[in-house]
mmCIF file with all atom_site columns, C-alpha atoms in Angstrom:
data_model
loop_
_atom_site.group_PDB
_atom_site.id
_atom_site.type_symbol
_atom_site.label_atom_id
_atom_site.label_alt_id
_atom_site.label_comp_id
_atom_site.label_asym_id
_atom_site.label_entity_id
_atom_site.label_seq_id
_atom_site.pdbx_PDB_ins_code
_atom_site.Cartn_x
_atom_site.Cartn_y
_atom_site.Cartn_z
_atom_site.occupancy
_atom_site.B_iso_or_equiv
_atom_site.pdbx_formal_charge
_atom_site.auth_seq_id
_atom_site.auth_comp_id
_atom_site.auth_asym_id
_atom_site.auth_atom_id
_atom_site.pdbx_PDB_model_num
ATOM 1   C CA . UNK A 1 1   ? 87.372  88.617  131.103 1.00 0.00 ? 157 UNK A CA 1
ATOM 2   C CA . UNK A 1 2   ? 85.113  91.568  130.606 1.00 0.00 ? 158 UNK A CA 1
ATOM 3   C CA . UNK A 1 3   ? 87.512  93.827  132.588 1.00 0.00 ? 159 UNK A CA 1
ATOM 4   C CA . UNK A 1 4   ? 90.361  92.822  130.334 1.00 0.00 ? 160 UNK A CA 1
ATOM 5   C CA . UNK A 1 5   ? 88.179  93.183  127.244 1.00 0.00 ? 161 UNK A CA 1
ATOM 6   C CA . UNK A 1 6   ? 87.081  96.661  128.271 1.00 0.00 ? 162 UNK A CA 1
ATOM 7   C CA . UNK A 1 7   ? 90.706  97.688  128.951 1.00 0.00 ? 163 UNK A CA 1
ATOM 8   C CA . UNK A 1 8   ? 91.652  96.242  125.479 1.00 0.00 ? 164 UNK A CA 1
ATOM 9   C CA . UNK A 1 9   ? 88.892  97.901  123.631 1.00 0.00 ? 165 UNK A CA 1
ATOM 10  C CA . UNK A 1 10  ? 88.958  101.323 125.243 1.00 0.00 ? 166 UNK A CA 1
ATOM 11  C CA . UNK A 1 11  ? 92.747  101.825 125.368 1.00 0.00 ? 167 UNK A CA 1
ATOM 12  C CA . UNK A 1 12  ? 93.964  104.913 123.447 1.00 0.00 ? 168 UNK A CA 1
ATOM 13  C CA . UNK A 1 13  ? 97.224  103.085 122.355 1.00 0.00 ? 169 UNK A CA 1
ATOM 14  C CA . UNK A 1 14  ? 96.967  100.508 119.618 1.00 0.00 ? 170 UNK A CA 1
ATOM 15  C CA . UNK A 1 15  ? 97.168  96.869  120.951 1.00 0.00 ? 171 UNK A CA 1
ATOM 16  C CA . UNK A 1 16  ? 97.739  93.983  118.473 1.00 0.00 ? 172 UNK A CA 1
ATOM 17  C CA . UNK A 1 17  ? 98.512  90.264  118.663 1.00 0.00 ? 173 UNK A CA 1
ATOM 18  C CA . UNK A 1 18  ? 100.459 88.409  115.926 1.00 0.00 ? 174 UNK A CA 1
ATOM 19  C CA . UNK A 1 19  ? 101.876 84.964  115.348 1.00 0.00 ? 175 UNK A CA 1
ATOM 20  C CA . UNK A 1 20  ? 105.537 84.529  115.737 1.00 0.00 ? 176 UNK A CA 1
ATOM 21  C CA . UNK A 1 21  ? 105.845 85.052  111.932 1.00 0.00 ? 177 UNK A CA 1
ATOM 22  C CA . UNK A 1 22  ? 103.959 88.350  112.038 1.00 0.00 ? 178 UNK A CA 1
ATOM 23  C CA . UNK A 1 23  ? 100.505 87.290  110.952 1.00 0.00 ? 179 UNK A CA 1
ATOM 24  C CA . UNK A 1 24  ? 97.914  89.628  112.768 1.00 0.00 ? 180 UNK A CA 1
ATOM 25  C CA . UNK A 1 25  ? 95.455  87.681  114.966 1.00 0.00 ? 181 UNK A CA 1
ATOM 26  C CA . UNK A 1 26  ? 93.535  90.435  116.668 1.00 0.00 ? 182 UNK A CA 1
ATOM 27  C CA . UNK A 1 27  ? 93.744  94.184  117.447 1.00 0.00 ? 183 UNK A CA 1
ATOM 28  C CA . UNK A 1 28  ? 91.890  96.941  119.337 1.00 0.00 ? 184 UNK A CA 1
ATOM 29  C CA . UNK A 1 29  ? 89.913  99.734  117.728 1.00 0.00 ? 185 UNK A CA 1
ATOM 30  C CA . UNK A 1 30  ? 92.666  102.205 118.291 1.00 0.00 ? 186 UNK A CA 1
ATOM 31  C CA . UNK A 1 31  ? 95.076  100.080 116.407 1.00 0.00 ? 187 UNK A CA 1
ATOM 32  C CA . UNK A 1 32  ? 92.599  99.672  113.499 1.00 0.00 ? 188 UNK A CA 1
ATOM 33  C CA . UNK A 1 33  ? 91.887  103.371 113.475 1.00 0.00 ? 189 UNK A CA 1
ATOM 34  C CA . UNK A 1 34  ? 95.579  104.472 113.300 1.00 0.00 ? 190 UNK A CA 1
ATOM 35  C CA . UNK A 1 35  ? 96.323  102.108 110.413 1.00 0.00 ? 191 UNK A CA 1
ATOM 36  C CA . UNK A 1 36  ? 93.183  102.984 108.468 1.00 0.00 ? 192 UNK A CA 1
ATOM 37  C CA . UNK A 1 37  ? 92.169  99.215  108.121 1.00 0.00 ? 193 UNK A CA 1
ATOM 38  C CA . UNK A 1 38  ? 89.313  97.428  109.724 1.00 0.00 ? 194 UNK A CA 1
ATOM 39  C CA . UNK A 1 39  ? 90.040  94.526  112.115 1.00 0.00 ? 195 UNK A CA 1
ATOM 40  C CA . UNK A 1 40  ? 88.918  92.052  109.451 1.00 0.00 ? 196 UNK A CA 1
ATOM 41  C CA . UNK A 1 41  ? 91.282  93.487  106.902 1.00 0.00 ? 197 UNK A CA 1
ATOM 42  C CA . UNK A 1 42  ? 94.087  93.431  109.353 1.00 0.00 ? 198 UNK A CA 1
ATOM 43  C CA . UNK A 1 43  ? 93.635  89.784  110.074 1.00 0.00 ? 199 UNK A CA 1
ATOM 44  C CA . UNK A 1 44  ? 94.568  89.122  106.430 1.00 0.00 ? 200 UNK A CA 1
ATOM 45  C CA . UNK A 1 45  ? 97.975  90.888  106.806 1.00 0.00 ? 201 UNK A CA 1
ATOM 46  C CA . UNK A 1 46  ? 101.250 90.603  108.670 1.00 0.00 ? 202 UNK A CA 1
ATOM 47  C CA . UNK A 1 47  ? 102.646 93.456  110.676 1.00 0.00 ? 203 UNK A CA 1
ATOM 48  C CA . UNK A 1 48  ? 105.486 93.495  108.177 1.00 0.00 ? 204 UNK A CA 1
ATOM 49  C CA . UNK A 1 49  ? 102.970 94.604  105.404 1.00 0.00 ? 205 UNK A CA 1
ATOM 50  C CA . UNK A 1 50  ? 102.385 97.715  107.621 1.00 0.00 ? 206 UNK A CA 1
ATOM 51  C CA . UNK A 1 51  ? 105.985 98.584  108.060 1.00 0.00 ? 207 UNK A CA 1
ATOM 52  C CA . UNK A 1 52  ? 108.289 100.333 105.517 1.00 0.00 ? 208 UNK A CA 1
ATOM 53  C CA . UNK A 1 53  ? 111.018 97.957  104.424 1.00 0.00 ? 209 UNK A CA 1
ATOM 54  C CA . UNK A 1 54  ? 113.783 99.980  105.903 1.00 0.00 ? 210 UNK A CA 1
ATOM 55  C CA . UNK A 1 55  ? 112.614 99.150  109.444 1.00 0.00 ? 211 UNK A CA 1
ATOM 56  C CA . UNK A 1 56  ? 112.672 95.340  108.897 1.00 0.00 ? 212 UNK A CA 1
ATOM 57  C CA . UNK A 1 57  ? 116.111 94.713  110.469 1.00 0.00 ? 213 UNK A CA 1
ATOM 58  C CA . UNK A 1 58  ? 115.111 96.734  113.522 1.00 0.00 ? 214 UNK A CA 1
ATOM 59  C CA . UNK A 1 59  ? 111.830 94.879  113.866 1.00 0.00 ? 215 UNK A CA 1
ATOM 60  C CA . UNK A 1 60  ? 113.670 91.504  113.663 1.00 0.00 ? 216 UNK A CA 1
ATOM 61  C CA . UNK A 1 61  ? 116.162 92.571  116.277 1.00 0.00 ? 217 UNK A CA 1
ATOM 62  C CA . UNK A 1 62  ? 113.285 93.369  118.809 1.00 0.00 ? 218 UNK A CA 1
ATOM 63  C CA . UNK A 1 63  ? 111.325 90.243  117.911 1.00 0.00 ? 219 UNK A CA 1
ATOM 64  C CA . UNK A 1 64  ? 114.493 88.195  118.674 1.00 0.00 ? 220 UNK A CA 1
ATOM 65  C CA . UNK A 1 65  ? 114.853 90.136  121.919 1.00 0.00 ? 221 UNK A CA 1
ATOM 66  C CA . UNK A 1 66  ? 111.263 89.410  122.717 1.00 0.00 ? 222 UNK A CA 1
ATOM 67  C CA . UNK A 1 67  ? 111.783 85.544  122.176 1.00 0.00 ? 223 UNK A CA 1
ATOM 68  C CA . UNK A 1 68  ? 114.876 85.484  124.297 1.00 0.00 ? 224 UNK A CA 1
ATOM 69  C CA . UNK A 1 69  ? 113.617 87.255  127.328 1.00 0.00 ? 225 UNK A CA 1
ATOM 70  C CA . UNK A 1 70  ? 109.829 87.644  127.001 1.00 0.00 ? 226 UNK A CA 1
ATOM 71  C CA . UNK A 1 71  ? 109.734 91.361  126.089 1.00 0.00 ? 227 UNK A CA 1
ATOM 72  C CA . UNK A 1 72  ? 111.476 93.865  124.014 1.00 0.00 ? 228 UNK A CA 1
ATOM 73  C CA . UNK A 1 73  ? 112.933 97.346  124.748 1.00 0.00 ? 229 UNK A CA 1
ATOM 74  C CA . UNK A 1 74  ? 110.511 100.279 123.629 1.00 0.00 ? 230 UNK A CA 1
ATOM 75  C CA . UNK A 1 75  ? 111.625 101.589 120.276 1.00 0.00 ? 231 UNK A CA 1
ATOM 76  C CA . UNK A 1 76  ? 110.467 104.015 117.535 1.00 0.00 ? 232 UNK A CA 1
ATOM 77  C CA . UNK A 1 77  ? 109.785 103.332 113.824 1.00 0.00 ? 233 UNK A CA 1
ATOM 78  C CA . UNK A 1 78  ? 107.328 104.155 111.110 1.00 0.00 ? 234 UNK A CA 1
ATOM 79  C CA . UNK A 1 79  ? 103.976 102.605 110.221 1.00 0.00 ? 235 UNK A CA 1
ATOM 80  C CA . UNK A 1 80  ? 102.205 102.466 106.970 1.00 0.00 ? 236 UNK A CA 1
ATOM 81  C CA . UNK A 1 81  ? 98.547  103.531 106.738 1.00 0.00 ? 237 UNK A CA 1
ATOM 82  C CA . UNK A 1 82  ? 96.084  101.967 104.220 1.00 0.00 ? 238 UNK A CA 1
ATOM 83  C CA . UNK A 1 83  ? 96.145  105.117 102.215 1.00 0.00 ? 239 UNK A CA 1
ATOM 84  C CA . UNK A 1 84  ? 99.983  104.846 101.880 1.00 0.00 ? 240 UNK A CA 1
ATOM 85  C CA . UNK A 1 85  ? 100.927 107.631 104.308 1.00 0.00 ? 241 UNK A CA 1
ATOM 86  C CA . UNK A 1 86  ? 103.668 106.962 106.669 1.00 0.00 ? 242 UNK A CA 1
ATOM 87  C CA . UNK A 1 87  ? 103.543 108.094 110.411 1.00 0.00 ? 243 UNK A CA 1
ATOM 88  C CA . UNK A 1 88  ? 105.887 107.695 113.385 1.00 0.00 ? 244 UNK A CA 1
ATOM 89  C CA . UNK A 1 89  ? 105.163 105.270 116.182 1.00 0.00 ? 245 UNK A CA 1
ATOM 90  C CA . UNK A 1 90  ? 106.737 104.009 119.398 1.00 0.00 ? 246 UNK A CA 1
ATOM 91  C CA . UNK A 1 91  ? 106.051 100.420 120.414 1.00 0.00 ? 247 UNK A CA 1
ATOM 92  C CA . UNK A 1 92  ? 107.011 97.671  122.766 1.00 0.00 ? 248 UNK A CA 1
ATOM 93  C CA . UNK A 1 93  ? 106.386 93.866  122.342 1.00 0.00 ? 249 UNK A CA 1
ATOM 94  C CA . UNK A 1 94  ? 106.066 90.984  124.711 1.00 0.00 ? 250 UNK A CA 1
ATOM 95  C CA . UNK A 1 95  ? 105.768 87.262  124.297 1.00 0.00 ? 251 UNK A CA 1
ATOM 96  C CA . UNK A 1 96  ? 102.676 85.292  125.094 1.00 0.00 ? 252 UNK A CA 1
ATOM 97  C CA . UNK A 1 97  ? 103.412 81.647  126.196 1.00 0.00 ? 253 UNK A CA 1
ATOM 98  C CA . UNK A 1 98  ? 101.339 78.563  127.016 1.00 0.00 ? 254 UNK A CA 1
ATOM 99  C CA . UNK A 1 99  ? 101.324 76.958  130.442 1.00 0.00 ? 255 UNK A CA 1
ATOM 100 C CA . UNK A 1 100 ? 104.458 74.947  129.526 1.00 0.00 ? 256 UNK A CA 1
ATOM 101 C CA . UNK A 1 101 ? 106.269 78.254  128.708 1.00 0.00 ? 257 UNK A CA 1
ATOM 102 C CA . UNK A 1 102 ? 106.292 77.620  124.981 1.00 0.00 ? 258 UNK A CA 1
ATOM 103 C CA . UNK A 1 103 ? 106.021 80.807  122.889 1.00 0.00 ? 259 UNK A CA 1
ATOM 104 C CA . UNK A 1 104 ? 102.458 81.325  121.269 1.00 0.00 ? 260 UNK A CA 1
ATOM 105 C CA . UNK A 1 105 ? 102.291 84.810  119.877 1.00 0.00 ? 261 UNK A CA 1
ATOM 106 C CA . UNK A 1 106 ? 103.571 88.402  120.065 1.00 0.00 ? 262 UNK A CA 1
ATOM 107 C CA . UNK A 1 107 ? 101.735 91.282  121.675 1.00 0.00 ? 263 UNK A CA 1
ATOM 108 C CA . UNK A 1 108 ? 102.491 94.908  120.720 1.00 0.00 ? 264 UNK A CA 1
ATOM 109 C CA . UNK A 1 109 ? 101.450 98.218  122.157 1.00 0.00 ? 265 UNK A CA 1
ATOM 110 C CA . UNK A 1 110 ? 101.678 100.978 119.594 1.00 0.00 ? 266 UNK A CA 1
ATOM 111 C CA . UNK A 1 111 ? 101.540 104.745 120.210 1.00 0.00 ? 267 UNK A CA 1
ATOM 112 C CA . UNK A 1 112 ? 101.163 107.298 117.408 1.00 0.00 ? 268 UNK A CA 1
ATOM 113 C CA . UNK A 1 113 ? 103.843 109.962 118.154 1.00 0.00 ? 269 UNK A CA 1
ATOM 114 C CA . UNK A 1 114 ? 103.107 112.225 115.243 1.00 0.00 ? 270 UNK A CA 1
ATOM 115 C CA . UNK A 1 115 ? 102.256 115.129 117.423 1.00 0.00 ? 271 UNK A CA 1
ATOM 116 C CA . UNK A 1 116 ? 105.377 114.642 119.574 1.00 0.00 ? 272 UNK A CA 1
ATOM 117 C CA . UNK A 1 117 ? 107.510 114.532 116.314 1.00 0.00 ? 273 UNK A CA 1
ATOM 118 C CA . UNK A 1 118 ? 105.851 117.654 115.010 1.00 0.00 ? 274 UNK A CA 1
ATOM 119 C CA . UNK A 1 119 ? 106.631 119.467 118.355 1.00 0.00 ? 275 UNK A CA 1
ATOM 120 C CA . UNK A 1 120 ? 110.281 118.244 118.209 1.00 0.00 ? 276 UNK A CA 1
ATOM 121 C CA . UNK A 1 121 ? 110.595 119.529 114.633 1.00 0.00 ? 277 UNK A CA 1
ATOM 122 C CA . UNK A 1 122 ? 109.184 122.939 115.582 1.00 0.00 ? 278 UNK A CA 1
ATOM 123 C CA . UNK A 1 123 ? 111.546 123.170 118.598 1.00 0.00 ? 279 UNK A CA 1
ATOM 124 C CA . UNK A 1 124 ? 114.522 122.254 116.477 1.00 0.00 ? 280 UNK A CA 1
ATOM 125 C CA . UNK A 1 125 ? 113.592 124.871 113.800 1.00 0.00 ? 281 UNK A CA 1
ATOM 126 C CA . UNK A 1 126 ? 113.134 127.356 116.503 1.00 0.00 ? 282 UNK A CA 1
ATOM 127 C CA . UNK A 1 127 ? 116.504 126.525 118.061 1.00 0.00 ? 283 UNK A CA 1
ATOM 128 C CA . UNK A 1 128 ? 118.061 126.906 114.610 1.00 0.00 ? 284 UNK A CA 1
ATOM 129 C CA . UNK A 1 129 ? 116.500 130.283 114.092 1.00 0.00 ? 285 UNK A CA 1
ATOM 130 C CA . UNK A 1 130 ? 117.629 131.363 117.492 1.00 0.00 ? 286 UNK A CA 1
ATOM 131 C CA . UNK A 1 131 ? 121.171 130.117 116.852 1.00 0.00 ? 287 UNK A CA 1
ATOM 132 C CA . UNK A 1 132 ? 121.286 131.845 113.515 1.00 0.00 ? 288 UNK A CA 1
ATOM 133 C CA . UNK A 1 133 ? 120.306 135.191 115.116 1.00 0.00 ? 289 UNK A CA 1
ATOM 134 C CA . UNK A 1 134 ? 122.880 134.774 117.916 1.00 0.00 ? 290 UNK A CA 1
ATOM 135 C CA . UNK A 1 135 ? 125.574 133.815 115.589 1.00 0.00 ? 291 UNK A CA 1
ATOM 136 C CA . UNK A 1 136 ? 124.999 136.545 113.098 1.00 0.00 ? 292 UNK A CA 1
ATOM 137 C CA . UNK A 1 137 ? 124.658 139.598 115.383 1.00 0.00 ? 293 UNK A CA 1
ATOM 138 C CA . UNK A 1 138 ? 127.433 141.911 116.234 1.00 0.00 ? 294 UNK A CA 1
ATOM 139 C CA . UNK A 1 139 ? 126.541 141.821 119.855 1.00 0.00 ? 295 UNK A CA 1
ATOM 140 C CA . UNK A 1 140 ? 128.264 139.348 122.139 1.00 0.00 ? 296 UNK A CA 1
ATOM 141 C CA . UNK A 1 141 ? 126.072 136.867 123.698 1.00 0.00 ? 297 UNK A CA 1
ATOM 142 C CA . UNK A 1 142 ? 126.980 134.557 126.698 1.00 0.00 ? 298 UNK A CA 1
ATOM 143 C CA . UNK A 1 143 ? 125.013 132.120 128.844 1.00 0.00 ? 299 UNK A CA 1
ATOM 144 C CA . UNK A 1 144 ? 126.123 131.013 132.380 1.00 0.00 ? 300 UNK A CA 1
ATOM 145 C CA . UNK A 1 145 ? 124.538 128.621 134.698 1.00 0.00 ? 301 UNK A CA 1
ATOM 146 C CA . UNK A 1 146 ? 123.449 129.264 138.253 1.00 0.00 ? 302 UNK A CA 1
ATOM 147 C CA . UNK A 1 147 ? 126.976 128.577 139.493 1.00 0.00 ? 303 UNK A CA 1
ATOM 148 C CA . UNK A 1 148 ? 128.338 131.237 137.179 1.00 0.00 ? 304 UNK A CA 1
ATOM 149 C CA . UNK A 1 149 ? 130.029 128.923 134.703 1.00 0.00 ? 305 UNK A CA 1
ATOM 150 C CA . UNK A 1 150 ? 130.005 129.665 131.059 1.00 0.00 ? 306 UNK A CA 1
ATOM 151 C CA . UNK A 1 151 ? 127.680 127.274 129.044 1.00 0.00 ? 307 UNK A CA 1
ATOM 152 C CA . UNK A 1 152 ? 127.436 128.929 125.680 1.00 0.00 ? 308 UNK A CA 1
ATOM 153 C CA . UNK A 1 153 ? 128.888 132.027 123.843 1.00 0.00 ? 309 UNK A CA 1
ATOM 154 C CA . UNK A 1 154 ? 128.686 133.333 120.340 1.00 0.00 ? 310 UNK A CA 1
ATOM 155 C CA . UNK A 1 155 ? 131.410 134.372 117.795 1.00 0.00 ? 311 UNK A CA 1
ATOM 156 C CA . UNK A 1 156 ? 130.964 138.144 118.441 1.00 0.00 ? 312 UNK A CA 1
ATOM 157 C CA . UNK A 1 157 ? 131.709 137.501 122.190 1.00 0.00 ? 313 UNK A CA 1
ATOM 158 C CA . UNK A 1 158 ? 134.730 135.626 121.348 1.00 0.00 ? 314 UNK A CA 1
ATOM 159 C CA . UNK A 1 159 ? 136.083 138.350 119.066 1.00 0.00 ? 315 UNK A CA 1
ATOM 160 C CA . UNK A 1 160 ? 135.186 141.067 121.563 1.00 0.00 ? 316 UNK A CA 1
ATOM 161 C CA . UNK A 1 161 ? 137.260 139.298 124.293 1.00 0.00 ? 317 UNK A CA 1
ATOM 162 C CA . UNK A 1 162 ? 140.070 138.174 122.113 1.00 0.00 ? 318 UNK A CA 1
ATOM 163 C CA . UNK A 1 163 ? 139.457 134.443 122.229 1.00 0.00 ? 319 UNK A CA 1
ATOM 164 C CA . UNK A 1 164 ? 139.743 132.095 119.255 1.00 0.00 ? 320 UNK A CA 1
ATOM 165 C CA . UNK A 1 165 ? 137.624 129.141 120.416 1.00 0.00 ? 321 UNK A CA 1
ATOM 166 C CA . UNK A 1 166 ? 134.621 128.626 122.770 1.00 0.00 ? 322 UNK A CA 1
ATOM 167 C CA . UNK A 1 167 ? 136.592 125.685 124.193 1.00 0.00 ? 323 UNK A CA 1
ATOM 168 C CA . UNK A 1 168 ? 138.802 128.196 126.006 1.00 0.00 ? 324 UNK A CA 1
ATOM 169 C CA . UNK A 1 169 ? 135.839 129.664 127.918 1.00 0.00 ? 325 UNK A CA 1
ATOM 170 C CA . UNK A 1 170 ? 133.056 126.937 128.314 1.00 0.00 ? 326 UNK A CA 1
ATOM 171 C CA . UNK A 1 171 ? 132.946 125.523 131.924 1.00 0.00 ? 327 UNK A CA 1
ATOM 172 C CA . UNK A 1 172 ? 134.959 128.416 133.442 1.00 0.00 ? 328 UNK A CA 1
ATOM 173 C CA . UNK A 1 173 ? 133.611 131.070 135.811 1.00 0.00 ? 329 UNK A CA 1
ATOM 174 C CA . UNK A 1 174 ? 132.445 134.330 134.449 1.00 0.00 ? 330 UNK A CA 1
ATOM 175 C CA . UNK A 1 175 ? 134.847 136.113 136.790 1.00 0.00 ? 331 UNK A CA 1
ATOM 176 C CA . UNK A 1 176 ? 137.650 135.293 134.347 1.00 0.00 ? 332 UNK A CA 1
ATOM 177 C CA . UNK A 1 177 ? 136.438 138.223 132.164 1.00 0.00 ? 333 UNK A CA 1
ATOM 178 C CA . UNK A 1 178 ? 135.804 140.551 135.061 1.00 0.00 ? 334 UNK A CA 1
ATOM 179 C CA . UNK A 1 179 ? 137.993 143.437 136.144 1.00 0.00 ? 335 UNK A CA 1
ATOM 180 C CA . UNK A 1 180 ? 138.953 142.996 139.777 1.00 0.00 ? 336 UNK A CA 1
ATOM 181 C CA . UNK A 1 181 ? 137.467 146.215 140.945 1.00 0.00 ? 337 UNK A CA 1
ATOM 182 C CA . UNK A 1 182 ? 134.104 145.301 139.261 1.00 0.00 ? 338 UNK A CA 1
ATOM 183 C CA . UNK A 1 183 ? 133.803 141.730 140.315 1.00 0.00 ? 339 UNK A CA 1
ATOM 184 C CA . UNK A 1 184 ? 131.975 142.413 143.489 1.00 0.00 ? 340 UNK A CA 1
ATOM 185 C CA . UNK A 1 185 ? 129.354 144.500 141.510 1.00 0.00 ? 341 UNK A CA 1
ATOM 186 C CA . UNK A 1 186 ? 129.106 141.840 138.881 1.00 0.00 ? 342 UNK A CA 1
ATOM 187 C CA . UNK A 1 187 ? 128.478 139.084 141.466 1.00 0.00 ? 343 UNK A CA 1
ATOM 188 C CA . UNK A 1 188 ? 125.863 141.288 143.110 1.00 0.00 ? 344 UNK A CA 1
ATOM 189 C CA . UNK A 1 189 ? 124.112 141.758 139.868 1.00 0.00 ? 345 UNK A CA 1
ATOM 190 C CA . UNK A 1 190 ? 123.899 138.069 139.121 1.00 0.00 ? 346 UNK A CA 1
ATOM 191 C CA . UNK A 1 191 ? 122.857 137.137 142.698 1.00 0.00 ? 347 UNK A CA 1
ATOM 192 C CA . UNK A 1 192 ? 120.142 139.885 142.518 1.00 0.00 ? 348 UNK A CA 1
ATOM 193 C CA . UNK A 1 193 ? 118.751 138.580 139.175 1.00 0.00 ? 349 UNK A CA 1
ATOM 194 C CA . UNK A 1 194 ? 118.648 135.055 140.568 1.00 0.00 ? 350 UNK A CA 1
ATOM 195 C CA . UNK A 1 195 ? 116.610 136.448 143.486 1.00 0.00 ? 351 UNK A CA 1
ATOM 196 C CA . UNK A 1 196 ? 114.164 138.017 141.201 1.00 0.00 ? 352 UNK A CA 1
ATOM 197 C CA . UNK A 1 197 ? 115.478 141.522 141.365 1.00 0.00 ? 353 UNK A CA 1
ATOM 198 C CA . UNK A 1 198 ? 115.277 143.635 138.110 1.00 0.00 ? 354 UNK A CA 1
ATOM 199 C CA . UNK A 1 199 ? 118.674 144.470 136.663 1.00 0.00 ? 355 UNK A CA 1
ATOM 200 C CA . UNK A 1 200 ? 118.471 147.499 134.233 1.00 0.00 ? 356 UNK A CA 1
ATOM 201 C CA . UNK A 1 201 ? 120.740 147.843 131.208 1.00 0.00 ? 357 UNK A CA 1
ATOM 202 C CA . UNK A 1 202 ? 124.089 149.548 131.959 1.00 0.00 ? 358 UNK A CA 1
ATOM 203 C CA . UNK A 1 203 ? 127.773 149.777 131.156 1.00 0.00 ? 359 UNK A CA 1
ATOM 204 C CA . UNK A 1 204 ? 130.544 147.474 132.362 1.00 0.00 ? 360 UNK A CA 1
ATOM 205 C CA . UNK A 1 205 ? 134.264 146.797 131.977 1.00 0.00 ? 361 UNK A CA 1
ATOM 206 C CA . UNK A 1 206 ? 135.655 143.499 130.647 1.00 0.00 ? 362 UNK A CA 1
ATOM 207 C CA . UNK A 1 207 ? 138.913 141.752 130.768 1.00 0.00 ? 363 UNK A CA 1
ATOM 208 C CA . UNK A 1 208 ? 140.217 140.379 127.442 1.00 0.00 ? 364 UNK A CA 1
ATOM 209 C CA . UNK A 1 209 ? 142.314 137.365 126.924 1.00 0.00 ? 365 UNK A CA 1
ATOM 210 C CA . UNK A 1 210 ? 145.559 139.445 126.517 1.00 0.00 ? 366 UNK A CA 1
ATOM 211 C CA . UNK A 1 211 ? 144.844 141.250 129.787 1.00 0.00 ? 367 UNK A CA 1
ATOM 212 C CA . UNK A 1 212 ? 143.607 144.453 128.181 1.00 0.00 ? 368 UNK A CA 1
ATOM 213 C CA . UNK A 1 213 ? 140.515 146.177 129.515 1.00 0.00 ? 369 UNK A CA 1
ATOM 214 C CA . UNK A 1 214 ? 137.468 146.932 127.336 1.00 0.00 ? 370 UNK A CA 1
ATOM 215 C CA . UNK A 1 215 ? 134.038 148.436 128.003 1.00 0.00 ? 371 UNK A CA 1
ATOM 216 C CA . UNK A 1 216 ? 130.599 147.533 126.749 1.00 0.00 ? 372 UNK A CA 1
ATOM 217 C CA . UNK A 1 217 ? 126.788 148.086 127.206 1.00 0.00 ? 373 UNK A CA 1
ATOM 218 C CA . UNK A 1 218 ? 125.059 145.173 128.638 1.00 0.00 ? 374 UNK A CA 1
ATOM 219 C CA . UNK A 1 219 ? 121.646 143.653 129.317 1.00 0.00 ? 375 UNK A CA 1
ATOM 220 C CA . UNK A 1 220 ? 121.051 140.508 131.492 1.00 0.00 ? 376 UNK A CA 1
ATOM 221 C CA . UNK A 1 221 ? 118.079 138.258 131.742 1.00 0.00 ? 377 UNK A CA 1
ATOM 222 C CA . UNK A 1 222 ? 117.037 134.859 133.285 1.00 0.00 ? 378 UNK A CA 1
ATOM 223 C CA . UNK A 1 223 ? 116.628 131.759 131.203 1.00 0.00 ? 379 UNK A CA 1
ATOM 224 C CA . UNK A 1 224 ? 113.860 129.381 132.364 1.00 0.00 ? 380 UNK A CA 1
ATOM 225 C CA . UNK A 1 225 ? 113.003 125.847 131.457 1.00 0.00 ? 381 UNK A CA 1
ATOM 226 C CA . UNK A 1 226 ? 109.840 124.171 132.652 1.00 0.00 ? 382 UNK A CA 1
ATOM 227 C CA . UNK A 1 227 ? 109.385 126.952 135.176 1.00 0.00 ? 383 UNK A CA 1
ATOM 228 C CA . UNK A 1 228 ? 112.835 126.638 136.656 1.00 0.00 ? 384 UNK A CA 1
ATOM 229 C CA . UNK A 1 229 ? 115.738 129.049 136.334 1.00 0.00 ? 385 UNK A CA 1
ATOM 230 C CA . UNK A 1 230 ? 118.523 127.440 134.568 1.00 0.00 ? 386 UNK A CA 1
#
């Protein structure tokens, strides 16, 4: 009992028990802290009182899921603090039963995901800024994967090569736009870059959609994600 109580009390995630109707029975300090209420104040409330009305249908769906199979899928929603502020959470519920298997109450584990949501927002804003720069520059940008297949290109690149849509290019090998005489050099540059060799800026030929040949300055660089070249 003491081990379980220590785990309950010291957990960084909020843990709460409620009746099947939503009346809060008990909670740990983390749950009380994230809501801004004391445990005694929370015992006078239902979890529905701490949830913006727009989430009621989703809550009911997961409660029903819990009643049917004993636990719910993890899901995200918002929670109301005592001061009226709203913050994002992820949670999961499971059903507490008596020895005969009859449902007694609902347990929920709640995690405050405010920091994660802020990080996601910053990443999205950064991606939008990057996309804005890429799309509004006069330079042609293209991204290929390690197999040499086009993954992304900008409008300037399409105009430069005489294509009207990215759909004509995405998923095709970059050799499509290489002049035959220069293809061996192009492959060597890409291979060298993937092996960590520096590739200085230079000039190169290009094959356009109508078969004509153009020329351009180029720079090439690796793109990494979580320390891995992508």
